[in-house]
Amino acid sequence: MKGAAQDAPNRAGSLADLVRPYPEPPAGHVSDSRLEAVLRSGRFAVTAELNPPDSADPADVFEAARPLAEVADAINATDASGANCHMSSIGICALLTRAGHGTVYQISCRDRNRIAIQGDVLGAAAMGVRNVLCLTGDGVGAGDQPGARPVFDFDSVSLVRAIRTMRDDGVFLSGRRITRPPRLFIGAAENPCAEPRDWRPERLAKKVEAGADFIQTNYIFDLPVFEAFMARVRDLGLDRRVFILAGVGPLASARAARWMRSNVPGVHIPDAVIDRLERAANPAEEGKRLCIELIGRMREIHGVAGVHVMAYRREHLVSEIVHASGALDGRRPWLRHPDA
Amino acid sequence: MYRVRLFAVRHARRFEWLYGRFEAFMAACDPLFSRLGYARVERPVAFVERLTKGFLFDCRMCGQCALSSTGMSCPMNCPKQLRNGPCGGVRAGGYCEVIPEMRCVWTLAWEGAARMRNGGGIHEVAPPVDRSLEGTSSWLRASREKAAARREAREAGRTALARAYPGARASEPATAPLADEPAR
Ligand code: SF4
């Protein structure tokens, strides 16, 4: 019992360490997110998607984050993407924020209702999450447990508005007051290459209207389609109201590309790209080169504020790709939080 | 029926006109409904509503009808029940990610809205569906709402939701109601 008494002051000390004051955003910002700071300063931002482990070991999360951290302003933790079960986005974010990484907490509307999601948003913010990405989510049939009940209580657009209401009005959707509102940089996705293409910019406008601060797009392999999309986005003046990060990633081979095209919802890869991989002596190398080229082209498109690199199972290439593309312009993303 | 539903979207402009007339008529009936008691007319009206809208639009009686803002394509037929679609998974040719042989409900919605005279409601951010209203009459709700819009309603919970989605409330009153619900 003597030992326990001696422990007490120690424990109190470590608790005080954990309870840092909840930060207020700098003037003109909605959060103290580093991603927001990079984007608002007009620099080209880089985010990267983490492959979530099928494991309860925190070491696996840090291992997965390692190849991304040195080139990414924020790391996206997917929320059972493709309706496949992995470690939760909120768990991964909680670990990574402890280590000083910027994170994007992805919320899919497929698995949780409005009560769970609003609670998780507060929990995530309390654990140091500063960016959220609101997604509709793929249908449960696409995943490893097609018998699951799909929830879809919110959709991505109404979710964006709900989080904005929590942040800016300081209330839940029930009207109950939130004593300390979450300071979050709110994101949404868009898929410029999916049908109905004519209406994609209009729907983006809806997301901006709902309160999106940034957009991360799905994979873009069809540059002419994306350029047409961006032209319309500029006509609507959306590039001045929201930061758009274009989705890119390295393809491993023509076969992998074909598989993705027919099995992953919302992926559009033109035949020309697949032909190019097929003809290459070293398809993996060619896929990497293609990705570097695409990033270069993205930097030239007016209204594109950064890239979002999704290198599923090829995360080890991310750093090389980003460096080779010059996307960071010699800039080094913070590895640790300035005040950590 | 799928065929009829596609027909309704193709003729969204005509249905919009019809629907507008009907809504005005229902709103005008508010004093009558109030006198009879909304609770009393609820069941017969909901019955008729289910039959007509079920036939025309494959209506699911969500109780928060938004057809005039969705090109007369009922969003509850979307397997993800999106109220602000389409999702990012729409297949080539505008077919649904989840049910590949069905046209995407939301691709149809945007097409239908473009045909309508006042299809602009599709640009408004729609709130999540209030599941507790499932099975109830949207017609009566809209008529109450239209009548109540002039009155000052003050109820904390719903005013927050209605305030969070003002555009939707203005264009589709049943989706973010402010007026009191009658006892059921
Ligand atoms: S493709 Fe269209 S109908 Fe199918 S789930 Fe997505 S939005 Fe709904």
PDB file of C-alpha atoms and ligand atoms in Angstrom, chain B residues 77-82 85-91 95-99 102-107, ligand 1:
ATOM      1  CA  ASN B  77     -34.567   4.426 -53.883  1.00  0.00           C
ATOM      2  CA  CYS B  78     -30.831   5.087 -53.716  1.00  0.00           C
ATOM      3  CA  PRO B  79     -29.363   2.032 -51.950  1.00  0.00           C
ATOM      4  CA  LYS B  80     -27.367   4.419 -49.747  1.00  0.00           C
ATOM      5  CA  GLN B  81     -30.447   6.596 -49.265  1.00  0.00           C
ATOM      6  CA  LEU B  82     -28.405   9.695 -49.972  1.00  0.00           C
ATOM      7  CA  GLY B  85     -26.211  12.553 -54.096  1.00  0.00           C
ATOM      8  CA  PRO B  86     -24.823  11.097 -56.226  1.00  0.00           C
ATOM      9  CA  CYS B  87     -22.041   9.192 -54.508  1.00  0.00           C
ATOM     10  CA  GLY B  88     -18.628   8.772 -56.085  1.00  0.00           C
ATOM     11  CA  GLY B  89     -19.287   5.227 -57.194  1.00  0.00           C
ATOM     12  CA  VAL B  90     -21.655   5.837 -60.127  1.00  0.00           C
ATOM     13  CA  ARG B  91     -20.806   3.474 -62.986  1.00  0.00           C
ATOM     14  CA  TYR B  95     -25.651   3.123 -63.476  1.00  0.00           C
ATOM     15  CA  CYS B  96     -25.712   2.489 -59.736  1.00  0.00           C
ATOM     16  CA  GLU B  97     -22.634   1.310 -57.830  1.00  0.00           C
ATOM     17  CA  VAL B  98     -24.661  -1.026 -55.614  1.00  0.00           C
ATOM     18  CA  ILE B  99     -27.346  -2.223 -58.078  1.00  0.00           C
ATOM     19  CA  MET B 102     -30.453   0.245 -62.119  1.00  0.00           C
ATOM     20  CA  ARG B 103     -29.881   3.805 -63.332  1.00  0.00           C
ATOM     21  CA  CYS B 104     -28.335   5.836 -60.493  1.00  0.00           C
ATOM     22  CA  VAL B 105     -31.206   7.557 -58.725  1.00  0.00           C
ATOM     23  CA  TRP B 106     -29.170  10.723 -58.326  1.00  0.00           C
ATOM     24  CA  THR B 107     -27.932  10.865 -61.892  1.00  0.00           C
TER      25      THR B 107
HETATM   26  S1  SF4 C   1     -24.765   5.128 -57.600  1.00  0.00           S
HETATM   27 FE1  SF4 C   1     -26.474   6.568 -57.309  1.00  0.00          FE
HETATM   28  S2  SF4 C   1     -28.200   5.297 -56.676  1.00  0.00           S
HETATM   29 FE2  SF4 C   1     -26.372   4.050 -56.452  1.00  0.00          FE
HETATM   30  S3  SF4 C   1     -25.718   4.325 -54.326  1.00  0.00           S
HETATM   31 FE3  SF4 C   1     -24.598   5.874 -55.499  1.00  0.00          FE
HETATM   32  S4  SF4 C   1     -25.910   7.698 -55.465  1.00  0.00           S
HETATM   33 FE4  SF4 C   1     -27.178   5.967 -54.800  1.00  0.00          FE
END
